[in-house]
PDB file of C-alpha atoms in Angstrom:
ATOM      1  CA  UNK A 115      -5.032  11.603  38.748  1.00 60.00           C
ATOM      2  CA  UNK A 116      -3.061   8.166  38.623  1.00 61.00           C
ATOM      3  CA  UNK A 117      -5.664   6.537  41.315  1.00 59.00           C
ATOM      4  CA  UNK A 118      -8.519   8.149  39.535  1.00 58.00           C
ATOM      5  CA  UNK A 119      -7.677   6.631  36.068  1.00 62.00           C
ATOM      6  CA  UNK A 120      -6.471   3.227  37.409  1.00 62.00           C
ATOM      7  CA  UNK A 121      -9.424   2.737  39.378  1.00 59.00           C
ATOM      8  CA  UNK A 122     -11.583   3.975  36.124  1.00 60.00           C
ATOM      9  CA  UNK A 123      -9.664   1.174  34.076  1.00 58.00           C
ATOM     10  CA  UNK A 124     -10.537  -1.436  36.610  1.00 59.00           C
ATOM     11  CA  UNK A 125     -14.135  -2.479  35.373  1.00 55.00           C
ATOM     12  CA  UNK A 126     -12.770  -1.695  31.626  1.00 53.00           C
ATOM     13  CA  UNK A 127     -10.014  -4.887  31.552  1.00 48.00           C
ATOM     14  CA  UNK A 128     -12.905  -7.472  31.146  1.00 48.00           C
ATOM     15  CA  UNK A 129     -13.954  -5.877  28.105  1.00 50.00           C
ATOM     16  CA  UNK A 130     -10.838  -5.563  26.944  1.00 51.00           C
ATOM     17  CA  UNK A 131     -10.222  -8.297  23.760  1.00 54.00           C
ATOM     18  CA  UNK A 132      -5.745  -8.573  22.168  1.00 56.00           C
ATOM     19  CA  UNK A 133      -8.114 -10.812  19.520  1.00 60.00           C
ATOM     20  CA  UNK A 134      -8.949  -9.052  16.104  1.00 57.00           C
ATOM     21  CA  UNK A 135     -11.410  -9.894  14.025  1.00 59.00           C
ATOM     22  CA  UNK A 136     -10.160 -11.478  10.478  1.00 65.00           C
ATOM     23  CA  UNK A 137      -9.629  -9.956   8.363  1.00 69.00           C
ATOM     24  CA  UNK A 138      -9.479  -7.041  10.422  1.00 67.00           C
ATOM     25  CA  UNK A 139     -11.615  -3.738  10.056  1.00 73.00           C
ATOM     26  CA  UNK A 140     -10.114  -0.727  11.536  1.00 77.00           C
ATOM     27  CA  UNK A 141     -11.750   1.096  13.494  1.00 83.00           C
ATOM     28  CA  UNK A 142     -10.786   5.029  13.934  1.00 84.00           C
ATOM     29  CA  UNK A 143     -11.474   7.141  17.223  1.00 84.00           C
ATOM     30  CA  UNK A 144     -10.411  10.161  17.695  1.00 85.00           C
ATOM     31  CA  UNK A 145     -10.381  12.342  20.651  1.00 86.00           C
ATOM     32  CA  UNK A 146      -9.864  16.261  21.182  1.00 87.00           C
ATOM     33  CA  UNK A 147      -8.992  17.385  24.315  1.00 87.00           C
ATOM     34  CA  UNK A 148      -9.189  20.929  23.787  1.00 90.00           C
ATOM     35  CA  UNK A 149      -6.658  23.325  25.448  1.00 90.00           C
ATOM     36  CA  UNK A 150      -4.874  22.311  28.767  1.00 87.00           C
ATOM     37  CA  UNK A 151      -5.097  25.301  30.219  1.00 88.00           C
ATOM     38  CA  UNK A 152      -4.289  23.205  34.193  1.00 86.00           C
ATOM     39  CA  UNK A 153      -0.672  21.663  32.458  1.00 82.00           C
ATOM     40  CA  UNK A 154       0.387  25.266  30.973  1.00 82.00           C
ATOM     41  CA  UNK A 155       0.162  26.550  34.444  1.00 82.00           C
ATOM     42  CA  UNK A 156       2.913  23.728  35.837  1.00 80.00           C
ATOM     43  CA  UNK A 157       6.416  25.119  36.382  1.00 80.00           C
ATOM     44  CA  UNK A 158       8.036  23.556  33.730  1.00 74.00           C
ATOM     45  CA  UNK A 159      11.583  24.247  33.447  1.00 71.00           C
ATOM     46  CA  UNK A 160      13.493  25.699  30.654  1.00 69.00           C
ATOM     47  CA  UNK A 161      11.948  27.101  27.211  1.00 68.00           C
ATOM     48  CA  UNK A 162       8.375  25.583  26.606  1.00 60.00           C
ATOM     49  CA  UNK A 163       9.252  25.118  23.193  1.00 62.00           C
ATOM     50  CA  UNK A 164      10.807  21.851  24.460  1.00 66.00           C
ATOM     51  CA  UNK A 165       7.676  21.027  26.754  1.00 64.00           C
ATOM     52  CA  UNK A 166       6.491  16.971  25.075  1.00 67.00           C
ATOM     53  CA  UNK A 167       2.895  16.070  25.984  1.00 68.00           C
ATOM     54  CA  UNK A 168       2.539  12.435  25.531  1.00 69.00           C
ATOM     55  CA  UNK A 169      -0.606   9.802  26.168  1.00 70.00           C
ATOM     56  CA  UNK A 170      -0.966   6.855  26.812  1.00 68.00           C
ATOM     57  CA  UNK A 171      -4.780   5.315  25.801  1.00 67.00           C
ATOM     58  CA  UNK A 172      -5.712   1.930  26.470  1.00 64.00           C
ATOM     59  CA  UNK A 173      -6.839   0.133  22.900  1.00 65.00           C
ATOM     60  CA  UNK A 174     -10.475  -1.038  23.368  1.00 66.00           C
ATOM     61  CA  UNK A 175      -9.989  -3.443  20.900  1.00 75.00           C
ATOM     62  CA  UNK A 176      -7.023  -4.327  18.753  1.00 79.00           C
ATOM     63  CA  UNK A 177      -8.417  -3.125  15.311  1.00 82.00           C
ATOM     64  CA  UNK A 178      -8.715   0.629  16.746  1.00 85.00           C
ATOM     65  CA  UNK A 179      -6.493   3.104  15.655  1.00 88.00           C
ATOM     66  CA  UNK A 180      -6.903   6.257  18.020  1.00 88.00           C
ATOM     67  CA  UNK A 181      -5.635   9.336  17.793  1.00 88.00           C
ATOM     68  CA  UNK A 182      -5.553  12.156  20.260  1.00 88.00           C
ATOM     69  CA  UNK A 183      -5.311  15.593  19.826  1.00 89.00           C
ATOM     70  CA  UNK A 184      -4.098  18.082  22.658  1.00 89.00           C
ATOM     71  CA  UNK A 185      -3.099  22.035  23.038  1.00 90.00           C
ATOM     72  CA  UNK A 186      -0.629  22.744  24.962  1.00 85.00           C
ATOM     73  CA  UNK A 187       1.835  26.312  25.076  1.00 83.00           C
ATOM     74  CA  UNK A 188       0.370  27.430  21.272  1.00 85.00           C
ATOM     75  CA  UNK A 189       1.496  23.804  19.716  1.00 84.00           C
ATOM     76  CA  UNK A 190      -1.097  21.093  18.943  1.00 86.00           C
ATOM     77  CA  UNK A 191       0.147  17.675  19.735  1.00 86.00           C
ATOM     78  CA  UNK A 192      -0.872  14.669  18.540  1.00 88.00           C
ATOM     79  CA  UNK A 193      -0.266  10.701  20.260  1.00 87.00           C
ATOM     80  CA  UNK A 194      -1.387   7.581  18.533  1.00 89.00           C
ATOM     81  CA  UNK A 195      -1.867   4.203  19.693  1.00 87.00           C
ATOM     82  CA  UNK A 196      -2.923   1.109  17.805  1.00 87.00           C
ATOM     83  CA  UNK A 197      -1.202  -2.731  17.534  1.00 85.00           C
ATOM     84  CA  UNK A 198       1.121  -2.976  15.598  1.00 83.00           C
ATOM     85  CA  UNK A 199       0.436  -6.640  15.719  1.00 80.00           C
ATOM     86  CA  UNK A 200      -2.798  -5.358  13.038  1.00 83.00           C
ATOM     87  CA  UNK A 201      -1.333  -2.533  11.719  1.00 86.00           C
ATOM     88  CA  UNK A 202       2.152  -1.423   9.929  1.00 88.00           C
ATOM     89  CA  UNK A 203       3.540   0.667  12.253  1.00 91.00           C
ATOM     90  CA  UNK A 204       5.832   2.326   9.003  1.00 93.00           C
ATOM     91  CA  UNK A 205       2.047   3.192   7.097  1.00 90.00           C
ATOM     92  CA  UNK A 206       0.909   4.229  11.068  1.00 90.00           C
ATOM     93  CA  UNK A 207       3.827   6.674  10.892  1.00 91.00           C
ATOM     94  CA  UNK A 208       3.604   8.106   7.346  1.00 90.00           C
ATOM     95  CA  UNK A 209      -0.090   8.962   7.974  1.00 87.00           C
ATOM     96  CA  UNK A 210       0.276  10.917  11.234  1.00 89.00           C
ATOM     97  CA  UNK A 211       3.400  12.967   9.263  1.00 91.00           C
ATOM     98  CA  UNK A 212       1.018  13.701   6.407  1.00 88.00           C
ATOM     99  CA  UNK A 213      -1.056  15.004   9.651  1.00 87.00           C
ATOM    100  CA  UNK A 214       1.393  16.844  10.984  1.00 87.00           C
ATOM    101  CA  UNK A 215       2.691  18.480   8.135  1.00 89.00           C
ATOM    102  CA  UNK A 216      -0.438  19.710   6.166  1.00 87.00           C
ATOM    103  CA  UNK A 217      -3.738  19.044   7.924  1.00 82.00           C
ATOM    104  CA  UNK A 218      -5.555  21.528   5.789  1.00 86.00           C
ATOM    105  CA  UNK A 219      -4.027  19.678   2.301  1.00 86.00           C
ATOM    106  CA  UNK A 220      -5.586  16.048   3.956  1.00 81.00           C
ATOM    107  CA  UNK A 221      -9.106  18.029   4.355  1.00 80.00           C
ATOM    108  CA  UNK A 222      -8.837  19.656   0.891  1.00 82.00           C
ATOM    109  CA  UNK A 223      -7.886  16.091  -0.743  1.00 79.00           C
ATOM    110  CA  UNK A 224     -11.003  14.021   1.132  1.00 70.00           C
ATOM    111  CA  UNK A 225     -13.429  16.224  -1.013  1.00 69.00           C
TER     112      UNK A 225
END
């Protein structure tokens, strides 16, 4: 999987940019991965309540904020990568905790 990505990255680094445009406009991706059915079949030691999924995405451009959602053992985890040369890492923070703790309550308020 390592060899696969890297060489998928290769013709990717040209476009590649650490310049923002100013004053920056974020940008928001965000990407579902669904259910990883192939990592919940690893043997992974001890309770899975302490399994971590983390991922690393390479930033496009410096003004995107993306956020990845992934299932994993009946949890939903969620990795976010952005500058923090662009952005405040402490706002960054407080929004994915408003995430985490009440995603429904962040749908009902965007009416």
């Amino acid at each position: 999987m390592s060899l696969l990505t890297g060489f998928a990255q290769v013709g990717r680094i040209a476009a590649l940019s650490d310049r923002a445009p100013f004053p920056a406009r974020p940008s928001l991706v965000l990407n579902h991965l669904g259910r990883l059915r192939g990592f919940e079949k690893l043997p992974w030691r001890g309770d899975t309540s302490d399994t971590y999924y983390l991922s690393a995405t390479t930033q496009r451009q410096p003004d995107y904020v993306t956020f990845q959602f992934a299932e994993l053992h009946g949890h939903v985890y969620v990795t976010v990568a952005f500058h923090a040369s662009i952005f405040d890492q402490d706002v960054v923070r407080r929004a994915v905790d408003l995430l985490c703790a009440d995603p429904v309550a962040l749908l009902d308020s965007a009416r």
